[in-house]
CSV table of C-alpha atoms in Angstrom, one decimal:
chain,number,residue,atom,x,y,z
A,1,ARG,CA,-19.5,-211.0,29.4
A,2,ARG,CA,-19.1,-213.2,32.5
A,3,PHE,CA,-19.6,-210.4,35.1
A,4,PHE,CA,-22.2,-211.7,37.4
A,5,PHE,CA,-23.1,-212.1,41.1
A,6,GLY,CA,-24.5,-215.4,42.3
A,7,GLU,CA,-26.2,-217.0,39.3
A,8,THR,CA,-27.5,-213.8,37.8
A,9,PRO,CA,-25.7,-212.5,34.6
A,10,LEU,CA,-25.8,-208.7,34.5
A,11,PRO,CA,-27.6,-208.6,31.1
A,12,SER,CA,-30.6,-210.4,32.6
A,13,VAL,CA,-31.5,-207.6,35.0
A,14,ASP,CA,-33.3,-204.5,33.9
A,15,VAL,CA,-31.5,-201.7,35.8
A,16,PHE,CA,-28.6,-202.3,38.1
A,17,ASP,CA,-26.9,-199.6,40.1
A,18,PHE,CA,-23.3,-200.5,39.7
A,19,HIS,CA,-21.6,-198.1,42.1
A,20,PHE,CA,-23.0,-197.0,45.4
A,21,HIS,CA,-21.2,-196.2,48.7
A,22,CYS,CA,-22.8,-196.9,52.0
A,23,GLN,CA,-20.9,-195.0,54.6
A,24,ASN,CA,-23.5,-194.5,57.4
A,25,SER,CA,-27.0,-195.2,58.5
A,26,GLY,CA,-28.4,-192.5,56.3
A,27,HIS,CA,-26.9,-194.1,53.2
A,28,LEU,CA,-28.3,-197.5,54.4
A,29,ASP,CA,-31.8,-195.9,54.5
A,30,GLN,CA,-31.2,-194.7,51.0
A,31,VAL,CA,-30.2,-198.1,49.8
A,32,ARG,CA,-33.3,-199.7,51.4
A,33,ALA,CA,-35.6,-197.0,50.0
A,34,THR,CA,-34.2,-197.3,46.5
A,35,LEU,CA,-34.7,-201.1,46.5
A,36,ASP,CA,-38.2,-200.8,47.9
A,37,CYS,CA,-39.4,-198.3,45.4
A,38,GLY,CA,-38.5,-200.5,42.5
A,39,GLU,CA,-36.2,-198.0,40.7
A,40,VAL,CA,-33.5,-200.6,40.2
A,41,SER,CA,-33.3,-204.4,40.1
A,42,GLY,CA,-30.3,-204.4,42.3
A,43,ILE,CA,-27.4,-202.4,43.7
A,44,LEU,CA,-23.7,-203.3,43.8
A,45,CYS,CA,-22.7,-201.5,47.1
A,46,CYS,CA,-19.3,-200.6,48.4
A,47,THR,CA,-18.7,-201.0,52.1
A,48,ALA,CA,-17.6,-198.0,54.3
A,49,LEU,CA,-14.5,-196.4,52.9
A,50,LYS,CA,-12.9,-195.6,56.3
A,51,ALA,CA,-13.7,-198.7,58.2
A,52,ARG,CA,-10.6,-200.2,59.7
A,53,ARG,CA,-10.1,-203.8,58.7
A,54,GLU,CA,-10.1,-204.9,62.4
A,55,GLU,CA,-13.6,-203.3,62.7
A,56,PHE,CA,-14.9,-204.1,59.2
A,57,GLU,CA,-17.8,-206.2,60.3
A,58,ALA,CA,-18.8,-204.0,63.2
A,59,ASP,CA,-18.6,-200.8,61.1
A,60,ASN,CA,-20.6,-202.4,58.2
A,61,ALA,CA,-23.0,-204.4,60.4
A,62,GLY,CA,-26.2,-202.8,59.1
A,63,LEU,CA,-25.2,-203.1,55.4
A,64,LEU,CA,-24.1,-206.7,55.9
A,65,GLU,CA,-27.4,-207.6,57.5
A,66,LEU,CA,-29.5,-205.9,54.8
A,67,SER,CA,-27.5,-207.7,52.1
A,68,ARG,CA,-28.2,-211.0,53.8
A,69,GLU,CA,-31.8,-210.1,54.0
A,70,ARG,CA,-32.2,-209.1,50.3
A,71,GLY,CA,-29.8,-211.7,48.9
A,72,ARG,CA,-26.6,-211.7,46.9
A,73,ASP,CA,-28.3,-211.2,43.6
A,74,VAL,CA,-30.2,-208.0,44.7
A,75,LEU,CA,-27.6,-206.4,47.1
A,76,PRO,CA,-24.1,-207.8,46.5
A,77,LEU,CA,-21.4,-206.1,48.3
A,78,LEU,CA,-17.8,-205.0,47.6
A,79,ALA,CA,-15.4,-205.1,50.5
A,80,THR,CA,-13.4,-201.8,50.5
A,81,LEU,CA,-9.9,-202.8,51.4
A,82,ASP,CA,-6.4,-201.2,51.7
A,83,ILE,CA,-4.3,-203.7,49.8
A,84,SER,CA,-1.1,-201.8,50.6
A,85,ARG,CA,-1.2,-203.0,54.2
A,86,PRO,CA,0.7,-206.2,54.9
A,87,GLY,CA,-1.5,-209.2,55.7
A,88,TRP,CA,-4.6,-208.0,53.8
A,89,ARG,CA,-5.2,-211.3,52.1
A,90,GLU,CA,-5.5,-213.3,55.4
A,91,VAL,CA,-7.9,-210.7,56.8
A,92,ALA,CA,-9.9,-210.6,53.5
A,93,GLY,CA,-10.1,-214.4,53.4
A,94,GLY,CA,-11.9,-214.5,56.7
A,95,LEU,CA,-14.3,-211.7,55.7
A,96,PHE,CA,-15.3,-213.5,52.6
A,97,ASP,CA,-15.7,-216.8,54.4
A,98,ARG,CA,-18.0,-215.3,57.0
A,99,ASN,CA,-20.0,-213.1,54.7
A,100,PRO,CA,-21.2,-214.8,51.5
A,101,THR,CA,-22.9,-211.7,50.1
A,102,LEU,CA,-19.4,-210.1,49.6
A,103,VAL,CA,-18.8,-210.7,45.9
A,104,GLY,CA,-15.6,-208.7,45.4
A,105,VAL,CA,-13.0,-206.2,46.5
A,106,LYS,CA,-13.2,-202.4,46.0
A,107,ILE,CA,-9.9,-200.5,45.9
A,108,HIS,CA,-9.6,-196.7,46.2
A,109,PRO,CA,-5.9,-195.8,45.7
A,110,PRO,CA,-6.2,-192.0,46.4
A,111,ALA,CA,-8.0,-192.6,49.7
A,112,PHE,CA,-5.4,-195.2,50.9
A,113,ARG,CA,-2.5,-193.4,49.2
A,114,PHE,CA,-1.2,-196.2,47.0
A,115,ASP,CA,-0.7,-196.6,43.3
A,116,ILE,CA,-2.1,-199.1,40.8
A,117,VAL,CA,1.1,-201.1,40.4
A,118,PRO,CA,1.7,-204.8,39.7
A,119,GLU,CA,3.3,-205.4,43.1
A,120,LEU,CA,-0.1,-204.7,44.6
A,121,ILE,CA,-2.5,-205.5,41.9
A,122,ASP,CA,-1.1,-209.0,40.9
A,123,PRO,CA,-1.8,-210.5,44.4
A,124,LEU,CA,-5.3,-208.9,44.3
A,125,PHE,CA,-6.2,-210.4,40.9
A,126,GLU,CA,-4.7,-213.7,42.0
A,127,PHE,CA,-6.9,-213.6,45.2
A,128,ALA,CA,-10.0,-212.6,43.3
A,129,ASN,CA,-9.6,-215.4,40.7
A,130,GLU,CA,-8.9,-218.0,43.3
A,131,ARG,CA,-12.2,-217.2,45.0
A,132,ASP,CA,-14.2,-216.3,41.9
A,133,LEU,CA,-14.6,-212.7,43.0
A,134,CYS,CA,-14.8,-209.4,41.1
A,135,VAL,CA,-12.6,-206.3,41.6
A,136,ALA,CA,-13.7,-202.7,41.3
A,137,GLY,CA,-11.0,-200.1,41.0
A,138,HIS,CA,-11.5,-196.4,41.6
A,139,THR,CA,-9.7,-194.5,38.8
A,140,CYS,CA,-8.7,-190.9,38.2
A,141,PRO,CA,-6.6,-189.0,35.7
A,142,GLU,CA,-3.3,-189.2,37.6
A,143,PRO,CA,-0.2,-191.3,36.9
A,144,ASP,CA,-0.5,-194.9,38.1
A,145,ARG,CA,-4.1,-194.3,39.2
A,146,SER,CA,-5.9,-194.2,35.8
A,147,ALA,CA,-7.3,-197.3,34.0
A,148,ILE,CA,-4.3,-198.1,31.9
A,149,ALA,CA,-2.3,-198.8,35.1
A,150,PHE,CA,-4.2,-202.1,35.4
A,151,LEU,CA,-2.8,-203.3,32.0
A,152,PRO,CA,0.3,-205.2,33.2
A,153,SER,CA,-1.7,-207.2,35.7
A,154,LEU,CA,-4.6,-207.8,33.3
A,155,ARG,CA,-2.1,-209.3,30.9
A,156,LYS,CA,-1.0,-211.8,33.6
A,157,PHE,CA,-4.6,-212.4,34.8
A,158,PRO,CA,-6.8,-211.8,31.7
A,159,ASP,CA,-9.9,-213.5,33.0
A,160,THR,CA,-10.2,-211.1,36.0
A,161,ARG,CA,-13.6,-209.6,36.4
A,162,LEU,CA,-12.7,-205.9,36.7
A,163,ALA,CA,-15.0,-202.9,37.0
A,164,ILE,CA,-13.2,-199.6,36.1
A,165,TYR,CA,-15.0,-197.1,38.4
A,166,HIS,CA,-15.3,-193.6,36.8
A,167,SER,CA,-13.8,-194.9,33.6
A,168,SER,CA,-10.8,-192.6,33.9
A,169,THR,CA,-9.6,-191.9,31.4
A,170,HIS,CA,-12.2,-192.5,28.6
A,171,GLU,CA,-9.6,-193.6,26.1
A,172,GLU,CA,-7.7,-196.0,28.4
A,173,THR,CA,-10.9,-197.6,29.6
A,174,ALA,CA,-12.2,-198.1,26.1
A,175,TYR,CA,-8.9,-199.7,25.1
A,176,LEU,CA,-9.0,-202.1,28.0
A,177,ALA,CA,-12.7,-203.0,27.4
A,178,ALA,CA,-11.9,-203.8,23.8
A,179,HIS,CA,-9.1,-206.3,24.8
A,180,PHE,CA,-10.4,-207.9,28.0
A,181,ARG,CA,-13.8,-209.6,27.9
A,182,ASN,CA,-14.5,-209.4,31.6
A,183,LEU,CA,-13.9,-205.7,32.0
A,184,VAL,CA,-16.8,-203.4,32.7
A,185,ALA,CA,-16.6,-199.6,32.3
A,186,GLU,CA,-18.5,-197.7,35.0
A,187,PRO,CA,-18.8,-194.0,33.9
A,188,SER,CA,-20.2,-192.2,37.0
A,189,TRP,CA,-18.9,-188.7,37.8
A,190,LEU,CA,-16.8,-188.4,34.6
A,191,GLY,CA,-17.5,-184.7,34.3
A,192,PHE,CA,-16.5,-183.8,37.8
A,193,PHE,CA,-12.8,-184.1,37.5
A,194,PRO,CA,-11.0,-180.7,37.8
A,195,PRO,CA,-8.6,-181.5,34.9
A,196,LEU,CA,-11.6,-181.8,32.6
A,197,PHE,CA,-13.0,-178.5,33.8
A,198,GLN,CA,-9.6,-176.9,33.3
A,199,MET,CA,-9.3,-178.2,29.8
A,200,MET,CA,-12.8,-177.0,28.9
A,201,ARG,CA,-12.0,-173.5,30.2
A,202,LYS,CA,-8.8,-173.3,28.2
A,203,LEU,CA,-10.7,-174.3,25.1
A,204,GLY,CA,-13.4,-171.7,25.8
A,205,GLY,CA,-16.2,-174.2,26.4
A,206,TRP,CA,-16.9,-173.3,30.1
């Protein structure tokens, strides 16, 4: 697979935390401590979820500085952006130009109240491919917010480096991973979705 940051292919690192959110100074201390204790070779870290785009760099100043200090191969960052807002590409272009340790875009449809639809995802994939960036998408078992919703855009942009955060649903993520070589399934928190608990209760397994 061609999913890498800087010059480091993922298979060459021992342990890489592929999904961490840094929302505040406490999280920043946790990132620093995790790197310093040698538990992982690197962390792909998402910037603050609620940072307004006009204040992105101010709200993420500590994380951006730590990433510059540790380097792109050890602490690459994903810019969490609301791609449903007009003009996001122009804003994002400036962010990536000024901050070379930003390696991709993280989208969180439920948080920003949009769906995974080609009208929004096609421009995102185009932007990512133009700049050799990756994309990470939060998925959940809801219509137009699960993994298979990326399929129409992946067919148009098959070389996009896409991480399916939470791998929801299992079957959809497995299908996409089998058909697109640059797709990575990230399985954190799979067991915490209420629909899974409800299904288990109905089947008598909880």
